[in-house]
XYZ file of C-alpha atoms in Angstrom:
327
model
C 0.000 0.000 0.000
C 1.591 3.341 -0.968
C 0.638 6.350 0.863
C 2.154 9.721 1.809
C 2.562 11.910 4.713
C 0.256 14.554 3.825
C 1.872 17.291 6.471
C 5.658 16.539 4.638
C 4.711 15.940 1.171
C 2.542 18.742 0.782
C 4.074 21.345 2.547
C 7.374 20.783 0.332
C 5.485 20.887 -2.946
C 3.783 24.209 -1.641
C 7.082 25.653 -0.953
C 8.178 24.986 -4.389
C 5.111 25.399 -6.520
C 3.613 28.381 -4.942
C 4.460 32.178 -4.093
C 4.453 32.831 -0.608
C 2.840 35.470 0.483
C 4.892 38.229 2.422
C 5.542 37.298 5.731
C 4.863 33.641 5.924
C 6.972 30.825 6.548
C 8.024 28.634 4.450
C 6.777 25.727 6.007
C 3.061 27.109 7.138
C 3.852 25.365 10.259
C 2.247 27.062 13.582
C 3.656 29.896 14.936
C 3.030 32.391 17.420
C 2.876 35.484 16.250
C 5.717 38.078 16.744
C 4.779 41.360 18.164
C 6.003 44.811 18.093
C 9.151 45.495 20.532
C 7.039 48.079 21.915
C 3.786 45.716 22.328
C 5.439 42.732 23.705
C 4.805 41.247 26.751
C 6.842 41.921 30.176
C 8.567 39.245 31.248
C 7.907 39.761 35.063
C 5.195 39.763 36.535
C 3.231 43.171 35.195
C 1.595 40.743 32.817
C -0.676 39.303 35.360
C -2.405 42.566 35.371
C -3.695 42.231 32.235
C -3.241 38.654 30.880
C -5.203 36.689 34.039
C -8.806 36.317 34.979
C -10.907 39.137 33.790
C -7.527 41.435 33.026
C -8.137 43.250 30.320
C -5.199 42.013 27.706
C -4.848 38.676 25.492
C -5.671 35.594 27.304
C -3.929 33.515 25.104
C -1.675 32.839 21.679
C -3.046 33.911 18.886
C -4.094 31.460 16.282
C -4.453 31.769 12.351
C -7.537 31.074 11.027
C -8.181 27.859 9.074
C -9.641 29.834 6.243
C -6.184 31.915 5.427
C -4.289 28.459 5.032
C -3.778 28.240 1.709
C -4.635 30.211 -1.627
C -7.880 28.164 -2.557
C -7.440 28.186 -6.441
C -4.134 27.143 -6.130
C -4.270 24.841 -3.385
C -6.401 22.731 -5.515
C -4.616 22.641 -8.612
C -1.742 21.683 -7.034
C -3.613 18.902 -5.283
C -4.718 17.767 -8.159
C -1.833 18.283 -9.881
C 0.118 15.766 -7.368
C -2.818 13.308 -6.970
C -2.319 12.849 -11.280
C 1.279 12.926 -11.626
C 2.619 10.700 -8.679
C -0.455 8.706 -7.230
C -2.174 7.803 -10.462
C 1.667 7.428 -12.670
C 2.847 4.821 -9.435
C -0.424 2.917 -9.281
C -1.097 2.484 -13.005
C 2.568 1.375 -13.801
C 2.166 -1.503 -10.915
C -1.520 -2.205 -9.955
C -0.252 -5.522 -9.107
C 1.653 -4.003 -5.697
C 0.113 -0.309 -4.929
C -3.100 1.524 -4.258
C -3.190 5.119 -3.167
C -4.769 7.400 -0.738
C -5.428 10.719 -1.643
C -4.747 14.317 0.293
C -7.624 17.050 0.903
C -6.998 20.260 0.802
C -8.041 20.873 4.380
C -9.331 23.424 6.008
C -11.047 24.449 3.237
C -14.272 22.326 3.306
C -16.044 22.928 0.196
C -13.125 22.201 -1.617
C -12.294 19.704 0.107
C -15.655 17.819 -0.555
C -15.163 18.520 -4.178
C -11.576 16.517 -4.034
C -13.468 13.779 -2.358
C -15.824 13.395 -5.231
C -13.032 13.409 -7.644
C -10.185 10.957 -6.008
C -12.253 8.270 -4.721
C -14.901 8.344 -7.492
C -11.142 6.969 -9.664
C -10.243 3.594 -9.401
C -6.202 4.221 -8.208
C -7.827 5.651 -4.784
C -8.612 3.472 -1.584
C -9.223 6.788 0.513
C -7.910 9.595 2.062
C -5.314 10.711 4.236
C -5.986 13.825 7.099
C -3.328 14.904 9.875
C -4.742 14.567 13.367
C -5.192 18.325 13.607
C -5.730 20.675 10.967
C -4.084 23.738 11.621
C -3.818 22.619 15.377
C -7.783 22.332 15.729
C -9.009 18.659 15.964
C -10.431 16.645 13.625
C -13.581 16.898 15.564
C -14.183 20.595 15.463
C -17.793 21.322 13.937
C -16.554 23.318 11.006
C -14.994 19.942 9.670
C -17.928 18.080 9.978
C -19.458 18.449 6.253
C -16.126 16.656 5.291
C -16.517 13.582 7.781
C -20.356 13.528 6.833
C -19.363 13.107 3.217
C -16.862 10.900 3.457
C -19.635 8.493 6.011
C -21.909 8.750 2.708
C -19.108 7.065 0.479
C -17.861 4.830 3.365
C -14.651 6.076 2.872
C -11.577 4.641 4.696
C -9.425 7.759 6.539
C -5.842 6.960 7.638
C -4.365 9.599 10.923
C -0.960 10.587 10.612
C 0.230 13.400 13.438
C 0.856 16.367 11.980
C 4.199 16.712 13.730
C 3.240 19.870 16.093
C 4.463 18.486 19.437
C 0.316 18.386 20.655
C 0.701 22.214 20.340
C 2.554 22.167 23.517
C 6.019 23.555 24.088
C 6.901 20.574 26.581
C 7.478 18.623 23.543
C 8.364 20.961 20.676
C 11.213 22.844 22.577
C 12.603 19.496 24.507
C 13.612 17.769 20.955
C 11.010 15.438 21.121
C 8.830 16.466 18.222
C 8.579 12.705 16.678
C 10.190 10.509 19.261
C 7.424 11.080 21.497
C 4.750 14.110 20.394
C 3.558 12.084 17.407
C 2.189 8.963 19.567
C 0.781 11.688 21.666
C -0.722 13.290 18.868
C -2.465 9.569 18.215
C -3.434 9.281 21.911
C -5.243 12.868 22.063
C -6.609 12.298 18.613
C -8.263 8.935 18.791
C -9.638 9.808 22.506
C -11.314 12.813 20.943
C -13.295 10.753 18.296
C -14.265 8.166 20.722
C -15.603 11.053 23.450
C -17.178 12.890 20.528
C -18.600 9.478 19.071
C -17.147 10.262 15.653
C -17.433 6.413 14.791
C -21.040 5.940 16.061
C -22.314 9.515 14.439
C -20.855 8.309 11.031
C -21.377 4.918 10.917
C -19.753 3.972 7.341
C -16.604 6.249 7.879
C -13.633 3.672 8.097
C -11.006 5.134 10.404
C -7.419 4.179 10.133
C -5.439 5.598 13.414
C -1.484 5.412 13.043
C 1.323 4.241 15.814
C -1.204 1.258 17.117
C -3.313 4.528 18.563
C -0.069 5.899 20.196
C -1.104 5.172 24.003
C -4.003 3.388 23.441
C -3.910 -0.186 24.215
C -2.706 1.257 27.876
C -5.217 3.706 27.950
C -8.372 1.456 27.429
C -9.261 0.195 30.951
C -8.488 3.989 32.339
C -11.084 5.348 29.640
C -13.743 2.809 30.816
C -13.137 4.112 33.997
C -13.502 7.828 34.349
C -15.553 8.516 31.043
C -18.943 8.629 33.160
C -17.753 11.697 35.400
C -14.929 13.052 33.030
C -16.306 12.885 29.214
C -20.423 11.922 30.173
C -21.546 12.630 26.919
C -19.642 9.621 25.686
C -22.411 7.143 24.519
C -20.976 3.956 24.743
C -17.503 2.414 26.787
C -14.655 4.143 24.920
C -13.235 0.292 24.551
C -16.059 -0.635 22.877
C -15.600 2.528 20.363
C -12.108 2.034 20.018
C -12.522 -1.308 18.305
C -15.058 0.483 15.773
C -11.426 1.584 14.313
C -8.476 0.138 13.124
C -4.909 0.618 13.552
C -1.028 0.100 11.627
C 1.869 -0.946 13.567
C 4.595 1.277 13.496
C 5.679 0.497 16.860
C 9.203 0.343 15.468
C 9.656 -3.093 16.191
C 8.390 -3.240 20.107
C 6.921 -6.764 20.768
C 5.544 -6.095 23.916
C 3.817 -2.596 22.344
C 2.322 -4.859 19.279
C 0.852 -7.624 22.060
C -0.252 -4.961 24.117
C -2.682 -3.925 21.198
C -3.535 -7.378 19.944
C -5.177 -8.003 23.383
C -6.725 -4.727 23.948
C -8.242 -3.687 20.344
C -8.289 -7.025 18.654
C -5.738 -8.076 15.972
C -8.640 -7.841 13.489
C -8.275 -4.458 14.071
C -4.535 -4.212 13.158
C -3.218 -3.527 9.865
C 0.433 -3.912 8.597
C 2.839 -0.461 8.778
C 6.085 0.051 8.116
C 6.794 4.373 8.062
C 8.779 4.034 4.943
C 10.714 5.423 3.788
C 10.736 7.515 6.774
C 11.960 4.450 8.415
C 14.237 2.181 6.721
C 17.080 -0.332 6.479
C 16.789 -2.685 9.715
C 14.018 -0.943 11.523
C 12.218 -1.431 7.988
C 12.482 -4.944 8.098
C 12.044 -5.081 11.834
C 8.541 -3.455 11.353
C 7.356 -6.671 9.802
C 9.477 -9.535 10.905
C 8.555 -8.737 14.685
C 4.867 -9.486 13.920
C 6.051 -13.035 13.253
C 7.520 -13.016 16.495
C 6.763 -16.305 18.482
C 5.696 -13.984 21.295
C 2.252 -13.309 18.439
C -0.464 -15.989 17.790
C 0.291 -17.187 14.540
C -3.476 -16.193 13.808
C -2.664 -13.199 14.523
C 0.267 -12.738 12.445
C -1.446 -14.109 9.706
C -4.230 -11.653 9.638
C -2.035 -8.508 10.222
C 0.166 -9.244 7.477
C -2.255 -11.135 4.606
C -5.740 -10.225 5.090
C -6.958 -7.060 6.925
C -6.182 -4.412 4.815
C -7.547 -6.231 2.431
C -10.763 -7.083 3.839
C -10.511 -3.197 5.089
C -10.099 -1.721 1.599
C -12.174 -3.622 -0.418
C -9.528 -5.747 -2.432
C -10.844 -9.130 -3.018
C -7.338 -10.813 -3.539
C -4.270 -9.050 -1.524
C -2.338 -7.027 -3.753
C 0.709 -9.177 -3.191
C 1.902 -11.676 -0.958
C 3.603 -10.726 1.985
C 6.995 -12.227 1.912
C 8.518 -13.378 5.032
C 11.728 -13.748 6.865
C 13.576 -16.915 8.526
C-alpha cells in the first residue's frame, strides 16, 4: 500500500510550486505570532495585570484562522496536480503491488468535498489521508464536519498521521522530542477525541485508520472505561467498545511487547500492517514486519495482520501481493 505523509509531502510541494505570500513561513507550520518590541509582553510579573482572569489584555496565543491556510485556487490545482502525476503514474505502472490514498486540501471544506468526489470516485484511490489536527484544531471541530459527513456517505476509509506539532505544547516541541514522542501523543489525544465525541457511532460507514497502534491506546483502554462517566459523560458507549469500531497500523518500530499490548486490547482484526517508509528504513524497515512473526504473536494473529486485513478493510478481493517473510 503506498501512501504519503500529507503534512511533509505537501508542505514541500507548496514551498516549491507556490508564491508565498509576504511574511509567511516557508513551512506554514504554527507559529506564534511576533509582536512589536514596543507591544510585547513583560517578562515579570506586570503581565498578570492584564493577561489573568478578567484582566483586560490577550488571554492567550493567537491562532491563524483555518480559512487563510492556503490560496484556494491554487491549493487545488496543485492537489490535483500531485494526486495525477505521482499517485495515479505509481499505481497504473504496478496495480499488481500499490493503491493510493489521496490528500484534501483541508481546512477548506467545500473544496475539500469537491476533491473527495473526484479521487475516490477513480479507481487508483482506496481513501484519504488527514493529519490529526488541521491547523492545530481537531479533527472533531464542527466546522470539519461536512467533510466527515461526506466521506460516512461514500464509506470512505481515513488513515491519521500526526501532523508533527508536538500536541501544540512547548513541553514537547522545545525538549527535541517532536517525533520521538509528540507524534504517539498526537495519536493518543486524537483517537480519545473521536471516541468522546462518538465520531465512529455519528458516522457509521466512515472507516477510520489511526497510526502508531493509537499511540497510548492499548494502555489507555481500561483507564477510559473508567472515568468517562464523570470526566467525558456525553460519551455514549464504553470508549473500549468505540475504540474497536477503528483500526490501527503498527509502526511500533519493532516493540513486541507494544504490538501484544494492542492485539489483546483492540483485537488483531483491528490491526493492519505499517512500516513508516521510507521515513523508516534499512533494519528498523524490516524489523517493522518480521517482529509481527515473532513467536511472542499468535500465529493467527500474524497471519491476519500481514495477509488479510487491509484487504478485507479496503475492499480488495485478492491481496495485492503476498507478503513475503523472513527466517
Amino acid at each position: 500500500m503506498w501512501t504519503t505523509d500529507e503534512n511533509r509531502r505537501t508542505r514541500a510541494l507548496l514551498d516549491r510550486g507556490l508564491p508565498r505570500p509576504a511574511g509567511r513561513p516557508r513551512t506554514h507550520r504554527h507559529r506564534r505570532p511576533t509582536r512589536p518590541r514596543s507591544r510585547r509582553r513583560p517578562r515579570d510579573g506586570r503581565a498578570a495585570a492584564t493577561d489573568g482572569p478578567g484582566g483586560s489584555g490577550s488571554t492567550g496565543p493567537l491562532r491563524r484562522s483555518p480559512a487563510a491556510a492556503l490560496p484556494r485556487p491554487r491549493h487545488r490545482r496543485l492537489d490535483r496536480a500531485l494526486h495525477q502525476r505521482s499517485y495515479a503514474e505509481v499505481v497504473a505502472a504496478r496495480p499488481d503491488r500499490f493503491r493510493a490514498f489521496a490528500a484534501l486540501p483541508m481546512p477548506h471544506v467545500e473544496e475539500s468535498i469537491t476533491e473527495i468526489e473526484r479521487v475516490l470516485d477513480g479507481a487508483t484511490t482506496v481513501g484519504v489521508v488527514l493529519n490529526t489536527t488541521i491547523l492545530d484544531q481537531p479533527l472533531v471541530d464542527p466546522r470539519f464536519a461536512p467533510v466527515l459527513a461526506e466521506l460516512d456517505r461514500r464509506a470512505a476509509v481515513v488513515y491519521l498521521h500526526p501532523a508533527g506539532n508536538s500536541a501544540c505544547t512547548p513541553l514537547i516541541a522545545e525538549h527535541h522530542m517532536t517525533w520521538m514522542a509528540g507524534a504517539p501523543i498526537e495519536d493518543t489525544i486524537s483517537v480519545v477525541q473521536l471516541i468522546t465525541h462518538a465520531i465512529p457511532t455519528r458516522y457509521p460507514n466512515l472507516r477510520i485508520i489511526n497510526s502508531h497502534l493509537g499511540g497510548a491506546l492499548p494502555m489507555l483502554l481500561q483507564r477510559l472505561d473508567n472515568q468517562y462517566r464523570w470526566e467525558a459523560p456525553r460519551t455514549p458507549e464504553p470508549p473500549s467498545t468505540t475504540a474497536r469500531r477503528m483500526w490501527y497500523d503498527t509502526v511500533g518500530h519493532g516493540h513486541i511487547p507494544a504490538l501484544r499490548a494492542a492485539i489483546d486490547s483492540l483485537g488483531s482484526d483491528r490491526l493492519l500492517l505499517g512500516t513508516d517508509f521510507p521515513y523508516e528504513n534499512g533494519e528498523i524497515f524490516l524489523r517493522a514486519i518480521d517482529h509481527i512473526n515473532d513467536p511472542a504473536i499468535d500465529p493467527a494473529a500474524a497471519a491476519m495482520i500481514l495477509d488479510t486485513n487491509a484487504a478485507a478493510l479496503l475492499g480488495l478481493h485478492h491481496p495485492i501481493a503476498a507478503t513475503t517473510r523472513t527466517p
